Amino acid sequence: MSFLNGSRLTPASFILNGIPGLEEVHLRISFPLCTMYGIAITGNFSLMYLVYSDEALHRPMYIFLALLSFTDVLMCTSTLPNTLCVLWFDLKEIDFKACLAQMFFVHTFTGMESGVLMLMALDRYVAICYPLRYATILTNPVIAKAGLLTFLRGVMLVIPFVFLTKRLPFCRGNVIPHTYCDHMSVAKISCGNVKVNAVYGLMVALLIGGFDILCITASYTMILRAVVSLSSAEARQKAFSTCTAHICAIVITYVPAFFTFFTHRFGGHSIPPHIHIIMANLYLLMPPTMNPIVYGVKTKQIRERVSRILLKGKDSSSHNI
């Protein structure tokens, strides 16, 4: 094993070992992941284009949706191309600095994903509880500042991961039993004391995930109270229908995220490593793949725009014939 600094035992590169125990079926596993990645890229770019090109969708709800799509693209692209290289071509080596950079981007974009979901919950709260003031509260400058603060929060909290990992000695080897560089996966192969890494990782999870879930829960509690107080059953149904897609996105994002987070720290040997690594990949792929589908099916305005585009394309092709 080569080192950048022999005294500190810093490796020049790491070896990403893929999915331990399933090496023989790496190729088979890669095709569903590749398919999901293709759907994620196509779906999210289509959503962003739809929001950008249609002035009727230049409203806070859809701007936040475009921001979620942008975050989803960055989140899955930070790992999937590298993961596919490992599974397809057995290209397992990754430079030490590249590994730290990947770790930074993975955690920054997952933190931003959570933050955008929180902002979308606040958007629904304002829309349902203060409909007459909706346009004056959620102006474009407010949306821009909220998005920027969400990004900066992730960056500022994740940067210490890089420095905490960089200081660790790696005298046991440089093989990471994973498909990408995750903070705790890298820290666990160190021969140094990783308690600070584990504690800080837990603190960041609470500051980002815990805070966002608290805000989402508070928002939906107030939304529920406001909707239940409506006299018309039709008005209640309409109010609830504007939230269903967002609730689905929350479940798709947080269920695999919690599984990955808790098994890393408290799972011990009770969960096979290959299950954990597959879930860690799905955690980064499920939201980007499913969010465009969920919003496309559940959001009336987006369904109508897509139908209009498809019908226009069909009409133009029939005229050409």
PDB file of C-alpha atoms in Angstrom:
ATOM      1  CA  MET A   1       0.000   0.000   0.000  1.00  0.00           C
ATOM      2  CA  SER A   2       1.326   3.451  -0.924  1.00  0.00           C
ATOM      3  CA  PHE A   3       1.211   6.405   1.434  1.00  0.00           C
ATOM      4  CA  LEU A   4       1.234  10.139   1.047  1.00  0.00           C
ATOM      5  CA  ASN A   5       2.837  10.558   4.446  1.00  0.00           C
ATOM      6  CA  GLY A   6       4.376   7.536   6.127  1.00  0.00           C
ATOM      7  CA  SER A   7       4.419   9.040   9.608  1.00  0.00           C
ATOM      8  CA  ARG A   8       0.688   9.734   9.540  1.00  0.00           C
ATOM      9  CA  LEU A   9      -0.201   6.625   7.544  1.00  0.00           C
ATOM     10  CA  THR A  10      -2.278   8.476   4.962  1.00  0.00           C
ATOM     11  CA  PRO A  11      -2.970   6.315   1.889  1.00  0.00           C
ATOM     12  CA  ALA A  12      -2.458   7.646  -1.623  1.00  0.00           C
ATOM     13  CA  SER A  13      -5.697   5.943  -2.616  1.00  0.00           C
ATOM     14  CA  PHE A  14      -8.498   3.709  -1.363  1.00  0.00           C
ATOM     15  CA  ILE A  15      -9.908   0.533  -2.875  1.00  0.00           C
ATOM     16  CA  LEU A  16     -13.719   0.456  -3.086  1.00  0.00           C
ATOM     17  CA  ASN A  17     -14.533  -3.220  -2.695  1.00  0.00           C
ATOM     18  CA  GLY A  18     -18.065  -3.040  -4.068  1.00  0.00           C
ATOM     19  CA  ILE A  19     -20.624  -5.249  -2.332  1.00  0.00           C
ATOM     20  CA  PRO A  20     -18.826  -7.856  -0.152  1.00  0.00           C
ATOM     21  CA  GLY A  21     -20.239 -11.357  -0.559  1.00  0.00           C
ATOM     22  CA  LEU A  22     -21.963 -10.541  -3.846  1.00  0.00           C
ATOM     23  CA  GLU A  23     -18.914 -10.073  -6.084  1.00  0.00           C
ATOM     24  CA  GLU A  24     -20.149 -12.751  -8.516  1.00  0.00           C
ATOM     25  CA  VAL A  25     -23.404 -10.873  -9.188  1.00  0.00           C
ATOM     26  CA  HIS A  26     -21.980  -7.337  -9.367  1.00  0.00           C
ATOM     27  CA  LEU A  27     -22.916  -7.143 -13.049  1.00  0.00           C
ATOM     28  CA  ARG A  28     -26.527  -8.187 -12.417  1.00  0.00           C
ATOM     29  CA  ILE A  29     -26.910  -5.713  -9.551  1.00  0.00           C
ATOM     30  CA  SER A  30     -25.506  -2.890 -11.662  1.00  0.00           C
ATOM     31  CA  PHE A  31     -28.262  -3.013 -14.303  1.00  0.00           C
ATOM     32  CA  PRO A  32     -31.173  -2.102 -11.962  1.00  0.00           C
ATOM     33  CA  LEU A  33     -28.996   0.668 -10.483  1.00  0.00           C
ATOM     34  CA  CYS A  34     -28.141   1.943 -13.956  1.00  0.00           C
ATOM     35  CA  THR A  35     -31.810   1.840 -14.998  1.00  0.00           C
ATOM     36  CA  MET A  36     -32.837   3.792 -11.899  1.00  0.00           C
ATOM     37  CA  TYR A  37     -30.091   6.331 -12.565  1.00  0.00           C
ATOM     38  CA  GLY A  38     -31.291   6.783 -16.148  1.00  0.00           C
ATOM     39  CA  ILE A  39     -34.886   7.299 -14.961  1.00  0.00           C
ATOM     40  CA  ALA A  40     -33.682   9.746 -12.284  1.00  0.00           C
ATOM     41  CA  ILE A  41     -31.662  11.868 -14.727  1.00  0.00           C
ATOM     42  CA  THR A  42     -34.392  11.885 -17.400  1.00  0.00           C
ATOM     43  CA  GLY A  43     -37.253  12.522 -14.956  1.00  0.00           C
ATOM     44  CA  ASN A  44     -35.571  15.290 -12.979  1.00  0.00           C
ATOM     45  CA  PHE A  45     -34.219  17.150 -16.006  1.00  0.00           C
ATOM     46  CA  SER A  46     -37.691  16.938 -17.571  1.00  0.00           C
ATOM     47  CA  LEU A  47     -39.263  18.386 -14.409  1.00  0.00           C
ATOM     48  CA  MET A  48     -36.716  21.220 -14.270  1.00  0.00           C
ATOM     49  CA  TYR A  49     -37.289  22.023 -17.954  1.00  0.00           C
ATOM     50  CA  LEU A  50     -41.074  21.957 -17.465  1.00  0.00           C
ATOM     51  CA  VAL A  51     -40.919  24.408 -14.549  1.00  0.00           C
ATOM     52  CA  TYR A  52     -38.429  26.645 -16.369  1.00  0.00           C
ATOM     53  CA  SER A  53     -40.313  26.778 -19.683  1.00  0.00           C
ATOM     54  CA  ASP A  54     -43.888  27.162 -18.410  1.00  0.00           C
ATOM     55  CA  GLU A  55     -44.646  30.558 -16.838  1.00  0.00           C
ATOM     56  CA  ALA A  56     -47.755  29.145 -15.147  1.00  0.00           C
ATOM     57  CA  LEU A  57     -45.413  27.001 -13.029  1.00  0.00           C
ATOM     58  CA  HIS A  58     -43.281  29.951 -11.877  1.00  0.00           C
ATOM     59  CA  ARG A  59     -44.804  29.671  -8.406  1.00  0.00           C
ATOM     60  CA  PRO A  60     -43.123  28.830  -5.070  1.00  0.00           C
ATOM     61  CA  MET A  61     -44.358  25.224  -4.956  1.00  0.00           C
ATOM     62  CA  TYR A  62     -42.907  24.405  -8.389  1.00  0.00           C
ATOM     63  CA  ILE A  63     -39.724  26.404  -7.872  1.00  0.00           C
ATOM     64  CA  PHE A  64     -39.050  24.320  -4.754  1.00  0.00           C
ATOM     65  CA  LEU A  65     -39.855  21.198  -6.792  1.00  0.00           C
ATOM     66  CA  ALA A  66     -37.292  22.247  -9.432  1.00  0.00           C
ATOM     67  CA  LEU A  67     -34.761  22.817  -6.624  1.00  0.00           C
ATOM     68  CA  LEU A  68     -35.524  19.323  -5.289  1.00  0.00           C
ATOM     69  CA  SER A  69     -34.979  17.871  -8.784  1.00  0.00           C
ATOM     70  CA  PHE A  70     -31.676  19.747  -9.135  1.00  0.00           C
ATOM     71  CA  THR A  71     -30.530  18.410  -5.755  1.00  0.00           C
ATOM     72  CA  ASP A  72     -31.618  14.868  -6.701  1.00  0.00           C
ATOM     73  CA  VAL A  73     -29.537  14.957  -9.894  1.00  0.00           C
ATOM     74  CA  LEU A  74     -26.434  16.123  -8.008  1.00  0.00           C
ATOM     75  CA  MET A  75     -26.994  13.627  -5.180  1.00  0.00           C
ATOM     76  CA  CYS A  76     -27.180  10.498  -7.335  1.00  0.00           C
ATOM     77  CA  THR A  77     -24.495  11.707  -9.772  1.00  0.00           C
ATOM     78  CA  SER A  78     -22.040  12.144  -6.888  1.00  0.00           C
ATOM     79  CA  THR A  79     -21.864   8.344  -6.507  1.00  0.00           C
ATOM     80  CA  LEU A  80     -23.533   6.371  -9.315  1.00  0.00           C
ATOM     81  CA  PRO A  81     -20.986   6.812 -12.126  1.00  0.00           C
ATOM     82  CA  ASN A  82     -18.232   5.736  -9.718  1.00  0.00           C
ATOM     83  CA  THR A  83     -20.344   2.847  -8.391  1.00  0.00           C
ATOM     84  CA  LEU A  84     -21.017   1.587 -11.927  1.00  0.00           C
ATOM     85  CA  CYS A  85     -17.279   1.704 -12.695  1.00  0.00           C
ATOM     86  CA  VAL A  86     -16.687  -0.508  -9.652  1.00  0.00           C
ATOM     87  CA  LEU A  87     -19.464  -2.980 -10.553  1.00  0.00           C
ATOM     88  CA  TRP A  88     -18.942  -3.067 -14.333  1.00  0.00           C
ATOM     89  CA  PHE A  89     -15.249  -2.621 -14.942  1.00  0.00           C
ATOM     90  CA  ASP A  90     -13.737  -3.535 -11.564  1.00  0.00           C
ATOM     91  CA  LEU A  91     -12.204  -0.026 -11.394  1.00  0.00           C
ATOM     92  CA  LYS A  92     -11.998   0.042  -7.626  1.00  0.00           C
ATOM     93  CA  GLU A  93      -9.180   2.486  -6.923  1.00  0.00           C
ATOM     94  CA  ILE A  94     -10.066   6.031  -5.904  1.00  0.00           C
ATOM     95  CA  ASP A  95      -7.595   8.765  -5.031  1.00  0.00           C
ATOM     96  CA  PHE A  96      -7.534   9.779  -1.346  1.00  0.00           C
ATOM     97  CA  LYS A  97      -8.509  13.391  -2.116  1.00  0.00           C
ATOM     98  CA  ALA A  98     -11.178  12.269  -4.594  1.00  0.00           C
ATOM     99  CA  CYS A  99     -12.616  10.016  -1.884  1.00  0.00           C
ATOM    100  CA  LEU A 100     -12.796  12.933   0.565  1.00  0.00           C
ATOM    101  CA  ALA A 101     -14.412  15.108  -2.136  1.00  0.00           C
ATOM    102  CA  GLN A 102     -17.018  12.421  -2.855  1.00  0.00           C
ATOM    103  CA  MET A 103     -17.734  12.103   0.863  1.00  0.00           C
ATOM    104  CA  PHE A 104     -18.241  15.872   1.086  1.00  0.00           C
ATOM    105  CA  PHE A 105     -20.629  16.018  -1.893  1.00  0.00           C
ATOM    106  CA  VAL A 106     -22.647  12.961  -0.807  1.00  0.00           C
ATOM    107  CA  HIS A 107     -23.358  14.357   2.651  1.00  0.00           C
ATOM    108  CA  THR A 108     -23.852  17.948   1.438  1.00  0.00           C
ATOM    109  CA  PHE A 109     -26.447  16.963  -1.159  1.00  0.00           C
ATOM    110  CA  THR A 110     -28.278  14.543   1.146  1.00  0.00           C
ATOM    111  CA  GLY A 111     -28.436  17.336   3.729  1.00  0.00           C
ATOM    112  CA  MET A 112     -29.745  19.708   1.071  1.00  0.00           C
ATOM    113  CA  GLU A 113     -32.352  17.135  -0.004  1.00  0.00           C
ATOM    114  CA  SER A 114     -33.664  17.053   3.548  1.00  0.00           C
ATOM    115  CA  GLY A 115     -33.621  20.852   3.743  1.00  0.00           C
ATOM    116  CA  VAL A 116     -35.582  21.284   0.512  1.00  0.00           C
ATOM    117  CA  LEU A 117     -38.237  18.827   1.746  1.00  0.00           C
ATOM    118  CA  MET A 118     -38.512  20.955   4.901  1.00  0.00           C
ATOM    119  CA  LEU A 119     -38.899  24.135   2.805  1.00  0.00           C
ATOM    120  CA  MET A 120     -41.601  22.419   0.748  1.00  0.00           C
ATOM    121  CA  ALA A 121     -43.479  21.549   3.951  1.00  0.00           C
ATOM    122  CA  LEU A 122     -43.309  25.199   5.044  1.00  0.00           C
ATOM    123  CA  ASP A 123     -44.557  26.187   1.568  1.00  0.00           C
ATOM    124  CA  ARG A 124     -47.613  23.947   1.972  1.00  0.00           C
ATOM    125  CA  TYR A 125     -48.204  25.351   5.468  1.00  0.00           C
ATOM    126  CA  VAL A 126     -48.237  28.948   4.178  1.00  0.00           C
ATOM    127  CA  ALA A 127     -50.384  27.997   1.148  1.00  0.00           C
ATOM    128  CA  ILE A 128     -53.062  26.284   3.263  1.00  0.00           C
ATOM    129  CA  CYS A 129     -52.982  28.319   6.467  1.00  0.00           C
ATOM    130  CA  TYR A 130     -52.333  31.772   4.928  1.00  0.00           C
ATOM    131  CA  PRO A 131     -53.634  31.522   1.324  1.00  0.00           C
ATOM    132  CA  LEU A 132     -54.279  35.257   0.926  1.00  0.00           C
ATOM    133  CA  ARG A 133     -50.731  36.147   1.998  1.00  0.00           C
ATOM    134  CA  TYR A 134     -49.031  33.282   0.135  1.00  0.00           C
ATOM    135  CA  ALA A 135     -47.679  35.380  -2.748  1.00  0.00           C
ATOM    136  CA  THR A 136     -46.445  38.163  -0.456  1.00  0.00           C
ATOM    137  CA  ILE A 137     -44.727  35.825   2.043  1.00  0.00           C
ATOM    138  CA  LEU A 138     -43.007  33.484  -0.428  1.00  0.00           C
ATOM    139  CA  THR A 139     -41.524  35.969  -2.881  1.00  0.00           C
ATOM    140  CA  ASN A 140     -38.693  35.036  -5.273  1.00  0.00           C
ATOM    141  CA  PRO A 141     -36.005  36.723  -3.083  1.00  0.00           C
ATOM    142  CA  VAL A 142     -37.276  34.778  -0.034  1.00  0.00           C
ATOM    143  CA  ILE A 143     -37.176  31.504  -1.986  1.00  0.00           C
ATOM    144  CA  ALA A 144     -33.638  32.246  -3.244  1.00  0.00           C
ATOM    145  CA  LYS A 145     -32.394  33.074   0.273  1.00  0.00           C
ATOM    146  CA  ALA A 146     -34.045  29.945   1.725  1.00  0.00           C
ATOM    147  CA  GLY A 147     -32.395  27.744  -0.929  1.00  0.00           C
ATOM    148  CA  LEU A 148     -28.993  29.374  -0.402  1.00  0.00           C
ATOM    149  CA  LEU A 149     -29.195  29.025   3.387  1.00  0.00           C
ATOM    150  CA  THR A 150     -30.138  25.346   3.020  1.00  0.00           C
ATOM    151  CA  PHE A 151     -27.095  24.761   0.829  1.00  0.00           C
ATOM    152  CA  LEU A 152     -24.742  26.713   3.122  1.00  0.00           C
ATOM    153  CA  ARG A 153     -26.033  24.844   6.174  1.00  0.00           C
ATOM    154  CA  GLY A 154     -25.073  21.544   4.549  1.00  0.00           C
ATOM    155  CA  VAL A 155     -21.656  22.815   3.441  1.00  0.00           C
ATOM    156  CA  MET A 156     -20.722  24.287   6.843  1.00  0.00           C
ATOM    157  CA  LEU A 157     -21.798  21.190   8.774  1.00  0.00           C
ATOM    158  CA  VAL A 158     -20.241  18.666   6.363  1.00  0.00           C
ATOM    159  CA  ILE A 159     -16.818  20.332   5.884  1.00  0.00           C
ATOM    160  CA  PRO A 160     -15.603  19.051   9.305  1.00  0.00           C
ATOM    161  CA  PHE A 161     -16.185  15.457   8.072  1.00  0.00           C
ATOM    162  CA  VAL A 162     -13.343  15.966   5.615  1.00  0.00           C
ATOM    163  CA  PHE A 163     -10.894  17.236   8.231  1.00  0.00           C
ATOM    164  CA  LEU A 164     -11.928  14.643  10.838  1.00  0.00           C
ATOM    165  CA  THR A 165     -11.328  11.858   8.305  1.00  0.00           C
ATOM    166  CA  LYS A 166      -8.099  13.359   6.945  1.00  0.00           C
ATOM    167  CA  ARG A 167      -6.479  13.278  10.412  1.00  0.00           C
ATOM    168  CA  LEU A 168      -7.094   9.525  10.870  1.00  0.00           C
ATOM    169  CA  PRO A 169      -4.277   6.969  10.450  1.00  0.00           C
ATOM    170  CA  PHE A 170      -4.992   4.040   8.104  1.00  0.00           C
ATOM    171  CA  CYS A 171      -2.536   1.363   9.212  1.00  0.00           C
ATOM    172  CA  ARG A 172      -4.929  -1.589   8.709  1.00  0.00           C
ATOM    173  CA  GLY A 173      -5.137  -1.151   4.941  1.00  0.00           C
ATOM    174  CA  ASN A 174      -6.989   0.949   2.421  1.00  0.00           C
ATOM    175  CA  VAL A 175      -9.872  -1.328   1.363  1.00  0.00           C
ATOM    176  CA  ILE A 176     -13.330   0.174   1.910  1.00  0.00           C
ATOM    177  CA  PRO A 177     -16.151  -2.420   1.867  1.00  0.00           C
ATOM    178  CA  HIS A 178     -18.502  -0.124  -0.024  1.00  0.00           C
ATOM    179  CA  THR A 179     -19.308   1.167  -3.524  1.00  0.00           C
ATOM    180  CA  TYR A 180     -18.612   4.815  -2.675  1.00  0.00           C
ATOM    181  CA  CYS A 181     -16.859   6.919  -0.010  1.00  0.00           C
ATOM    182  CA  ASP A 182     -19.207   7.459   2.907  1.00  0.00           C
ATOM    183  CA  HIS A 183     -18.005   9.183   6.090  1.00  0.00           C
ATOM    184  CA  MET A 184     -18.410   6.278   8.520  1.00  0.00           C
ATOM    185  CA  SER A 185     -17.407   3.627   5.953  1.00  0.00           C
ATOM    186  CA  VAL A 186     -14.047   5.374   5.519  1.00  0.00           C
ATOM    187  CA  ALA A 187     -13.638   6.115   9.239  1.00  0.00           C
ATOM    188  CA  LYS A 188     -14.292   2.492  10.234  1.00  0.00           C
ATOM    189  CA  ILE A 189     -11.256   1.162   8.361  1.00  0.00           C
ATOM    190  CA  SER A 190      -8.958   3.500  10.304  1.00  0.00           C
ATOM    191  CA  CYS A 191      -6.799   2.161  13.130  1.00  0.00           C
ATOM    192  CA  GLY A 192      -7.262   5.430  15.037  1.00  0.00           C
ATOM    193  CA  ASN A 193      -9.939   6.610  17.463  1.00  0.00           C
ATOM    194  CA  VAL A 194     -13.092   7.360  15.456  1.00  0.00           C
ATOM    195  CA  LYS A 195     -15.269   8.313  18.440  1.00  0.00           C
ATOM    196  CA  VAL A 196     -15.136  12.001  17.489  1.00  0.00           C
ATOM    197  CA  ASN A 197     -16.219  11.111  13.929  1.00  0.00           C
ATOM    198  CA  ALA A 198     -19.153   9.048  15.213  1.00  0.00           C
ATOM    199  CA  VAL A 199     -20.283  11.692  17.713  1.00  0.00           C
ATOM    200  CA  TYR A 200     -20.001  14.531  15.206  1.00  0.00           C
ATOM    201  CA  GLY A 201     -21.842  12.448  12.578  1.00  0.00           C
ATOM    202  CA  LEU A 202     -24.680  11.899  15.048  1.00  0.00           C
ATOM    203  CA  MET A 203     -24.735  15.612  15.888  1.00  0.00           C
ATOM    204  CA  VAL A 204     -24.952  16.578  12.194  1.00  0.00           C
ATOM    205  CA  ALA A 205     -27.755  14.060  11.653  1.00  0.00           C
ATOM    206  CA  LEU A 206     -29.707  15.676  14.493  1.00  0.00           C
ATOM    207  CA  LEU A 207     -28.964  19.236  13.348  1.00  0.00           C
ATOM    208  CA  ILE A 208     -30.036  18.518   9.773  1.00  0.00           C
ATOM    209  CA  GLY A 209     -32.377  15.514   9.728  1.00  0.00           C
ATOM    210  CA  GLY A 210     -33.754  15.979  13.249  1.00  0.00           C
ATOM    211  CA  PHE A 211     -34.415  19.703  12.789  1.00  0.00           C
ATOM    212  CA  ASP A 212     -35.987  19.209   9.346  1.00  0.00           C
ATOM    213  CA  ILE A 213     -38.266  16.406  10.539  1.00  0.00           C
ATOM    214  CA  LEU A 214     -39.332  18.550  13.507  1.00  0.00           C
ATOM    215  CA  CYS A 215     -40.232  21.426  11.146  1.00  0.00           C
ATOM    216  CA  ILE A 216     -42.038  19.068   8.754  1.00  0.00           C
ATOM    217  CA  THR A 217     -44.011  17.515  11.627  1.00  0.00           C
ATOM    218  CA  ALA A 218     -44.944  20.936  13.040  1.00  0.00           C
ATOM    219  CA  SER A 219     -45.995  22.159   9.577  1.00  0.00           C
ATOM    220  CA  TYR A 220     -48.231  19.175   8.895  1.00  0.00           C
ATOM    221  CA  THR A 221     -49.732  19.305  12.390  1.00  0.00           C
ATOM    222  CA  MET A 222     -50.850  22.898  11.726  1.00  0.00           C
ATOM    223  CA  ILE A 223     -51.936  21.980   8.186  1.00  0.00           C
ATOM    224  CA  LEU A 224     -54.070  19.131   9.552  1.00  0.00           C
ATOM    225  CA  ARG A 225     -55.710  21.438  12.088  1.00  0.00           C
ATOM    226  CA  ALA A 226     -56.456  24.012   9.389  1.00  0.00           C
ATOM    227  CA  VAL A 227     -57.838  21.438   6.931  1.00  0.00           C
ATOM    228  CA  VAL A 228     -60.052  19.710   9.516  1.00  0.00           C
ATOM    229  CA  SER A 229     -61.609  23.078  10.423  1.00  0.00           C
ATOM    230  CA  LEU A 230     -62.755  23.632   6.811  1.00  0.00           C
ATOM    231  CA  SER A 231     -66.519  23.260   6.470  1.00  0.00           C
ATOM    232  CA  SER A 232     -66.584  21.901   2.914  1.00  0.00           C
ATOM    233  CA  ALA A 233     -65.566  18.272   2.269  1.00  0.00           C
ATOM    234  CA  GLU A 234     -64.475  19.274  -1.239  1.00  0.00           C
ATOM    235  CA  ALA A 235     -62.197  22.005   0.167  1.00  0.00           C
ATOM    236  CA  ARG A 236     -60.672  19.528   2.628  1.00  0.00           C
ATOM    237  CA  GLN A 237     -60.012  17.014  -0.150  1.00  0.00           C
ATOM    238  CA  LYS A 238     -58.454  19.690  -2.373  1.00  0.00           C
ATOM    239  CA  ALA A 239     -56.187  20.886   0.455  1.00  0.00           C
ATOM    240  CA  PHE A 240     -55.070  17.344   1.275  1.00  0.00           C
ATOM    241  CA  SER A 241     -54.436  16.529  -2.405  1.00  0.00           C
ATOM    242  CA  THR A 242     -51.844  19.328  -2.659  1.00  0.00           C
ATOM    243  CA  CYS A 243     -49.826  17.594   0.088  1.00  0.00           C
ATOM    244  CA  THR A 244     -49.956  13.930  -0.991  1.00  0.00           C
ATOM    245  CA  ALA A 245     -47.012  14.094  -3.420  1.00  0.00           C
ATOM    246  CA  HIS A 246     -44.852  15.830  -0.815  1.00  0.00           C
ATOM    247  CA  ILE A 247     -45.754  13.284   1.876  1.00  0.00           C
ATOM    248  CA  CYS A 248     -44.778  10.461  -0.531  1.00  0.00           C
ATOM    249  CA  ALA A 249     -41.439  12.221  -1.202  1.00  0.00           C
ATOM    250  CA  ILE A 250     -40.799  12.476   2.558  1.00  0.00           C
ATOM    251  CA  VAL A 251     -41.412   8.742   3.071  1.00  0.00           C
ATOM    252  CA  ILE A 252     -39.250   7.784   0.047  1.00  0.00           C
ATOM    253  CA  THR A 253     -36.380   9.939   1.345  1.00  0.00           C
ATOM    254  CA  TYR A 254     -36.380   9.368   5.095  1.00  0.00           C
ATOM    255  CA  VAL A 255     -37.126   5.618   5.376  1.00  0.00           C
ATOM    256  CA  PRO A 256     -33.933   4.421   3.584  1.00  0.00           C
ATOM    257  CA  ALA A 257     -31.992   7.340   5.142  1.00  0.00           C
ATOM    258  CA  PHE A 258     -32.886   6.255   8.683  1.00  0.00           C
ATOM    259  CA  PHE A 259     -32.144   2.620   7.880  1.00  0.00           C
ATOM    260  CA  THR A 260     -28.687   3.526   6.551  1.00  0.00           C
ATOM    261  CA  PHE A 261     -27.894   5.902   9.409  1.00  0.00           C
ATOM    262  CA  PHE A 262     -28.904   3.607  12.273  1.00  0.00           C
ATOM    263  CA  THR A 263     -27.434   0.397  10.848  1.00  0.00           C
ATOM    264  CA  HIS A 264     -24.084   2.190  10.393  1.00  0.00           C
ATOM    265  CA  ARG A 265     -23.969   3.087  14.071  1.00  0.00           C
ATOM    266  CA  PHE A 266     -26.112   0.558  15.935  1.00  0.00           C
ATOM    267  CA  GLY A 267     -26.586  -2.356  13.515  1.00  0.00           C
ATOM    268  CA  GLY A 268     -23.472  -4.207  14.597  1.00  0.00           C
ATOM    269  CA  HIS A 269     -23.263  -7.649  12.995  1.00  0.00           C
ATOM    270  CA  SER A 270     -27.019  -8.273  13.004  1.00  0.00           C
ATOM    271  CA  ILE A 271     -27.445  -6.962   9.431  1.00  0.00           C
ATOM    272  CA  PRO A 272     -25.331  -8.521   6.628  1.00  0.00           C
ATOM    273  CA  PRO A 273     -22.912  -6.001   5.056  1.00  0.00           C
ATOM    274  CA  HIS A 274     -24.322  -6.498   1.552  1.00  0.00           C
ATOM    275  CA  ILE A 275     -27.834  -5.515   2.740  1.00  0.00           C
ATOM    276  CA  HIS A 276     -26.470  -2.358   4.297  1.00  0.00           C
ATOM    277  CA  ILE A 277     -24.509  -1.385   1.157  1.00  0.00           C
ATOM    278  CA  ILE A 278     -27.439  -2.073  -1.199  1.00  0.00           C
ATOM    279  CA  MET A 279     -29.668   0.082   1.034  1.00  0.00           C
ATOM    280  CA  ALA A 280     -27.006   2.807   1.118  1.00  0.00           C
ATOM    281  CA  ASN A 281     -27.108   2.908  -2.698  1.00  0.00           C
ATOM    282  CA  LEU A 282     -30.909   2.880  -2.788  1.00  0.00           C
ATOM    283  CA  TYR A 283     -30.901   5.706  -0.230  1.00  0.00           C
ATOM    284  CA  LEU A 284     -29.179   7.899  -2.836  1.00  0.00           C
ATOM    285  CA  LEU A 285     -31.148   6.528  -5.813  1.00  0.00           C
ATOM    286  CA  MET A 286     -34.721   6.026  -4.609  1.00  0.00           C
ATOM    287  CA  PRO A 287     -35.672   9.695  -4.071  1.00  0.00           C
ATOM    288  CA  PRO A 288     -34.223  10.926  -7.414  1.00  0.00           C
ATOM    289  CA  THR A 289     -35.928   8.041  -9.255  1.00  0.00           C
ATOM    290  CA  MET A 290     -39.321   8.195  -7.559  1.00  0.00           C
ATOM    291  CA  ASN A 291     -39.833  11.936  -6.950  1.00  0.00           C
ATOM    292  CA  PRO A 292     -40.453  12.883 -10.627  1.00  0.00           C
ATOM    293  CA  ILE A 293     -42.846   9.924 -10.991  1.00  0.00           C
ATOM    294  CA  VAL A 294     -44.730  10.772  -7.780  1.00  0.00           C
ATOM    295  CA  TYR A 295     -45.048  14.461  -8.638  1.00  0.00           C
ATOM    296  CA  GLY A 296     -45.941  13.641 -12.235  1.00  0.00           C
ATOM    297  CA  VAL A 297     -48.781  11.345 -11.120  1.00  0.00           C
ATOM    298  CA  LYS A 298     -50.025  13.275  -8.076  1.00  0.00           C
ATOM    299  CA  THR A 299     -49.743  16.908  -9.259  1.00  0.00           C
ATOM    300  CA  LYS A 300     -52.580  17.944 -11.573  1.00  0.00           C
ATOM    301  CA  GLN A 301     -50.771  20.948 -13.110  1.00  0.00           C
ATOM    302  CA  ILE A 302     -47.716  18.868 -14.062  1.00  0.00           C
ATOM    303  CA  ARG A 303     -49.916  16.072 -15.466  1.00  0.00           C
ATOM    304  CA  GLU A 304     -51.742  18.589 -17.629  1.00  0.00           C
ATOM    305  CA  ARG A 305     -48.506  20.145 -18.929  1.00  0.00           C
ATOM    306  CA  VAL A 306     -47.038  16.753 -19.773  1.00  0.00           C
ATOM    307  CA  SER A 307     -50.268  15.684 -21.515  1.00  0.00           C
ATOM    308  CA  ARG A 308     -50.285  18.935 -23.513  1.00  0.00           C
ATOM    309  CA  ILE A 309     -46.674  18.399 -24.647  1.00  0.00           C
ATOM    310  CA  LEU A 310     -47.373  14.769 -25.616  1.00  0.00           C
ATOM    311  CA  LEU A 311     -50.542  15.692 -27.521  1.00  0.00           C
ATOM    312  CA  LYS A 312     -48.729  18.525 -29.305  1.00  0.00           C
ATOM    313  CA  GLY A 313     -45.973  16.093 -30.316  1.00  0.00           C
ATOM    314  CA  LYS A 314     -48.582  13.590 -31.528  1.00  0.00           C
ATOM    315  CA  ASP A 315     -50.387  16.262 -33.559  1.00  0.00           C
ATOM    316  CA  SER A 316     -47.179  17.495 -35.200  1.00  0.00           C
ATOM    317  CA  SER A 317     -46.153  13.944 -36.135  1.00  0.00           C
ATOM    318  CA  SER A 318     -49.609  13.217 -37.627  1.00  0.00           C
ATOM    319  CA  HIS A 319     -49.390  16.421 -39.724  1.00  0.00           C
ATOM    320  CA  ASN A 320     -46.011  15.336 -41.029  1.00  0.00           C
ATOM    321  CA  ILE A 321     -47.518  12.040 -42.141  1.00  0.00           C
TER     322      ILE A 321
END
